[in-house]
Amino acid sequence: MQITSEHIQEAAKNWSIEVTPAGAAKIERFSDCLEPGTAVNVTFLPGSDPMETVAVSQRLHNEGMKPVPHLAARSLRDVDQLETLLAAYTGCAGVNEVLVIGGGVDQPVGAFANSMQLLETGLIQSHGIQNVGVAGHPEGSPDIVEAEIAEALLEKNAIAKRDGINMYIETQFCFEAATVLGWERDVRQAGNSLPI
């Protein structure tokens, strides 16, 4: 099959991009480099102030973008902090989509050790957030053993179905198509029905 410009345009539809709060500080106006409505993932890096993620999300919203803030379980103190963040995201930044991740820290800073615990609070749903991304790991994870990743993925499928969440899997960066395609085949065979 020959790849045409139409194929490329179709593949590029609905793409997203990611920004860190530090990176956002270097951008005068997002609208200078992004189309209105572009989905922009906003990182919540280990050791950072989560209110920086809120501020960037609000700025993106005000500039006509669609902020998708990360909720990093192991970097959150407790349910109260999660509640505060969700209220800020929805109230100040028009957020209706989040990416729920474990977060790359060795020891949790508070009550949450993994993304499943955030999902089980029901707070994301109670704040009216309609779309929830969860992590996919085509190349594995240094933080989690393969068996735990597989079990968590099936649990996320069950939560999405039980709670009627529009959940999808967002994978880590990977430059080997065979790795991603093989992983996608394996998780589907194991019972994953979430879009990737």
Coordinates of C-alpha atoms in Angstrom, one line a residue:
M1 CA 0.0 0.0 0.0
Q2 CA 1.3 3.4 -0.9
I3 CA 1.0 6.1 1.8
T4 CA -0.7 9.2 0.5
S5 CA -1.1 12.7 2.0
E6 CA -4.7 11.7 2.9
H7 CA -3.3 8.8 5.0
I8 CA -1.0 11.2 6.8
Q9 CA -3.7 13.8 7.4
E10 CA -6.0 11.1 8.7
A11 CA -3.3 9.8 11.1
A12 CA -2.5 13.3 12.3
K13 CA -6.2 14.1 13.2
N14 CA -6.9 14.5 16.9
W15 CA -3.2 14.4 17.9
S16 CA -2.1 15.6 21.3
I17 CA 1.1 17.1 22.7
E18 CA 2.6 17.3 26.2
V19 CA 4.0 20.2 28.2
T20 CA 5.7 20.5 31.5
P21 CA 5.0 23.5 33.7
A22 CA 8.7 24.6 33.2
G23 CA 8.3 24.2 29.4
A24 CA 5.1 26.2 29.4
A25 CA 6.9 29.1 31.1
K26 CA 9.0 29.4 27.9
I27 CA 5.9 29.7 25.6
E28 CA 4.5 33.2 25.3
R29 CA 1.3 32.1 23.7
F30 CA 0.2 28.5 22.9
S31 CA -2.0 29.8 20.2
D32 CA 1.1 30.8 18.3
C33 CA 2.1 27.2 17.8
L34 CA -1.1 25.1 18.3
E35 CA -4.5 25.0 16.7
P36 CA -7.5 25.9 18.9
G37 CA -8.9 22.8 20.6
T38 CA -5.6 20.9 20.6
A39 CA -5.3 18.4 23.5
V40 CA -2.3 19.3 25.7
N41 CA -1.2 16.9 28.3
V42 CA 0.1 18.7 31.4
T43 CA 2.7 16.8 33.4
F44 CA 2.7 16.5 37.2
L45 CA 6.4 15.6 37.7
P46 CA 7.7 14.0 40.9
G47 CA 8.5 16.6 43.5
S48 CA 6.7 19.4 41.7
D49 CA 3.9 21.5 43.1
P50 CA 0.6 20.2 41.6
M51 CA -0.8 23.8 41.6
E52 CA 1.7 24.5 38.8
T53 CA -0.2 21.9 36.7
V54 CA -3.4 23.6 37.6
A55 CA -2.0 27.0 36.5
V56 CA -0.8 25.7 33.2
S57 CA -4.1 23.9 32.6
Q58 CA -6.0 27.1 33.3
R59 CA -3.7 29.0 30.9
L60 CA -4.3 26.5 28.2
H61 CA -8.0 26.6 28.7
N62 CA -8.0 30.4 28.5
E63 CA -6.0 30.2 25.2
G64 CA -8.6 27.9 23.6
M65 CA -6.7 24.6 24.1
K66 CA -8.0 21.4 25.8
P67 CA -5.9 20.8 28.9
V68 CA -5.4 17.1 30.0
P69 CA -3.7 17.3 33.3
H70 CA -1.9 14.3 34.8
L71 CA -2.9 12.9 38.2
A72 CA 0.2 11.2 39.6
A73 CA -1.0 8.8 42.4
R74 CA 2.3 8.4 44.2
S75 CA 2.8 12.2 44.3
L76 CA -0.5 13.0 46.0
R77 CA -0.8 13.3 49.8
D78 CA -4.4 12.3 50.3
V79 CA -8.0 12.4 49.2
D80 CA -8.3 16.0 50.3
Q81 CA -5.5 17.1 47.9
L82 CA -7.0 15.0 45.1
E83 CA -10.4 16.7 45.8
T84 CA -8.8 20.2 45.7
L85 CA -7.0 19.5 42.4
L86 CA -10.1 18.1 40.7
A87 CA -12.2 21.1 41.8
A88 CA -9.5 23.4 40.5
Y89 CA -9.2 21.6 37.2
T90 CA -12.9 21.6 36.5
G91 CA -13.7 24.9 38.0
C92 CA -10.9 27.0 36.7
A93 CA -9.6 25.2 33.7
G94 CA -12.6 23.5 32.1
V95 CA -11.1 20.1 32.4
N96 CA -13.1 17.1 31.3
E97 CA -10.2 14.7 30.7
V98 CA -7.3 13.6 32.9
L99 CA -4.5 11.1 32.6
V100 CA -4.2 9.0 35.7
I101 CA -0.8 7.5 36.3
G102 CA 1.1 5.9 39.1
G103 CA 3.9 8.5 38.8
G104 CA 7.7 7.8 38.7
V105 CA 8.6 7.9 42.4
D106 CA 10.0 5.1 44.5
Q107 CA 8.0 5.8 47.6
P108 CA 4.5 7.3 47.6
V109 CA 4.4 10.7 49.4
G110 CA 1.0 9.9 50.8
A111 CA -2.0 7.7 50.7
F112 CA -1.9 6.5 47.1
A113 CA 0.5 3.8 45.8
N114 CA -1.0 3.3 42.4
S115 CA -3.5 4.7 39.8
M116 CA -6.2 2.1 40.7
Q117 CA -6.5 3.7 44.1
L118 CA -7.3 7.1 42.5
L119 CA -9.8 5.6 40.2
E120 CA -11.5 3.8 43.1
T121 CA -12.1 7.0 45.1
G122 CA -14.9 7.9 42.7
L123 CA -13.8 11.6 42.9
I124 CA -12.9 11.8 39.2
Q125 CA -16.4 10.7 38.2
S126 CA -18.1 12.9 40.8
H127 CA -16.4 16.0 39.4
G128 CA -17.9 15.3 36.0
I129 CA -14.7 14.4 34.3
Q130 CA -15.9 12.3 31.3
N131 CA -12.6 11.0 29.8
V132 CA -9.9 9.2 31.7
G133 CA -6.6 8.1 30.2
V134 CA -4.6 5.4 32.0
A135 CA -1.0 4.3 31.3
G136 CA 0.0 1.6 28.9
H137 CA 3.5 0.1 28.9
P138 CA 4.5 -1.5 25.6
E139 CA 8.2 -1.7 26.8
G140 CA 7.3 -2.5 30.4
S141 CA 7.9 -0.3 33.4
P142 CA 10.8 0.1 35.8
D143 CA 8.4 0.7 38.6
I144 CA 6.0 -2.3 38.2
V145 CA 6.4 -6.0 37.3
E146 CA 4.7 -7.3 34.2
A147 CA 2.2 -9.4 36.1
E148 CA 1.0 -6.4 38.1
I149 CA 0.7 -4.3 35.0
A150 CA -1.4 -7.0 33.3
E151 CA -3.7 -7.4 36.4
A152 CA -4.1 -3.6 36.7
L153 CA -5.1 -3.3 33.1
L154 CA -7.9 -5.8 33.5
E155 CA -9.0 -4.0 36.7
K156 CA -9.1 -0.7 34.8
N157 CA -11.2 -2.3 32.1
A158 CA -13.6 -3.5 34.9
I159 CA -13.8 -0.1 36.5
A160 CA -14.5 1.6 33.1
K161 CA -17.3 -0.8 32.5
R162 CA -18.7 -0.7 36.0
D163 CA -18.7 3.1 36.3
G164 CA -19.4 3.9 32.7
I165 CA -16.1 5.8 32.3
N166 CA -14.9 6.7 28.8
M167 CA -11.4 5.3 29.5
Y168 CA -8.5 4.9 27.1
I169 CA -4.9 3.8 27.3
E170 CA -2.1 6.2 26.5
T171 CA 1.2 4.6 26.0
Q172 CA 4.7 5.7 26.9
F173 CA 6.9 6.9 24.1
C174 CA 8.1 4.0 21.9
F175 CA 9.9 4.1 18.5
E176 CA 9.6 0.5 17.6
A177 CA 6.3 -0.3 15.8
A178 CA 6.7 -4.1 16.3
T179 CA 7.0 -3.6 20.0
V180 CA 3.8 -1.5 20.2
L181 CA 1.8 -3.8 17.8
G182 CA 2.9 -6.9 19.7
W183 CA 2.0 -5.4 23.0
E184 CA -1.4 -4.3 21.6
R185 CA -2.1 -7.8 20.3
D186 CA -1.1 -9.4 23.7
V187 CA -3.3 -7.1 25.8
R188 CA -6.3 -7.5 23.6
Q189 CA -5.9 -11.3 23.8
A190 CA -5.7 -11.0 27.6
G191 CA -9.0 -9.2 27.7
N192 CA -8.3 -5.5 27.2
S193 CA -11.2 -3.7 25.4
L194 CA -10.1 -0.1 26.1
P195 CA -9.0 1.9 23.1
I196 CA -5.3 2.6 22.8

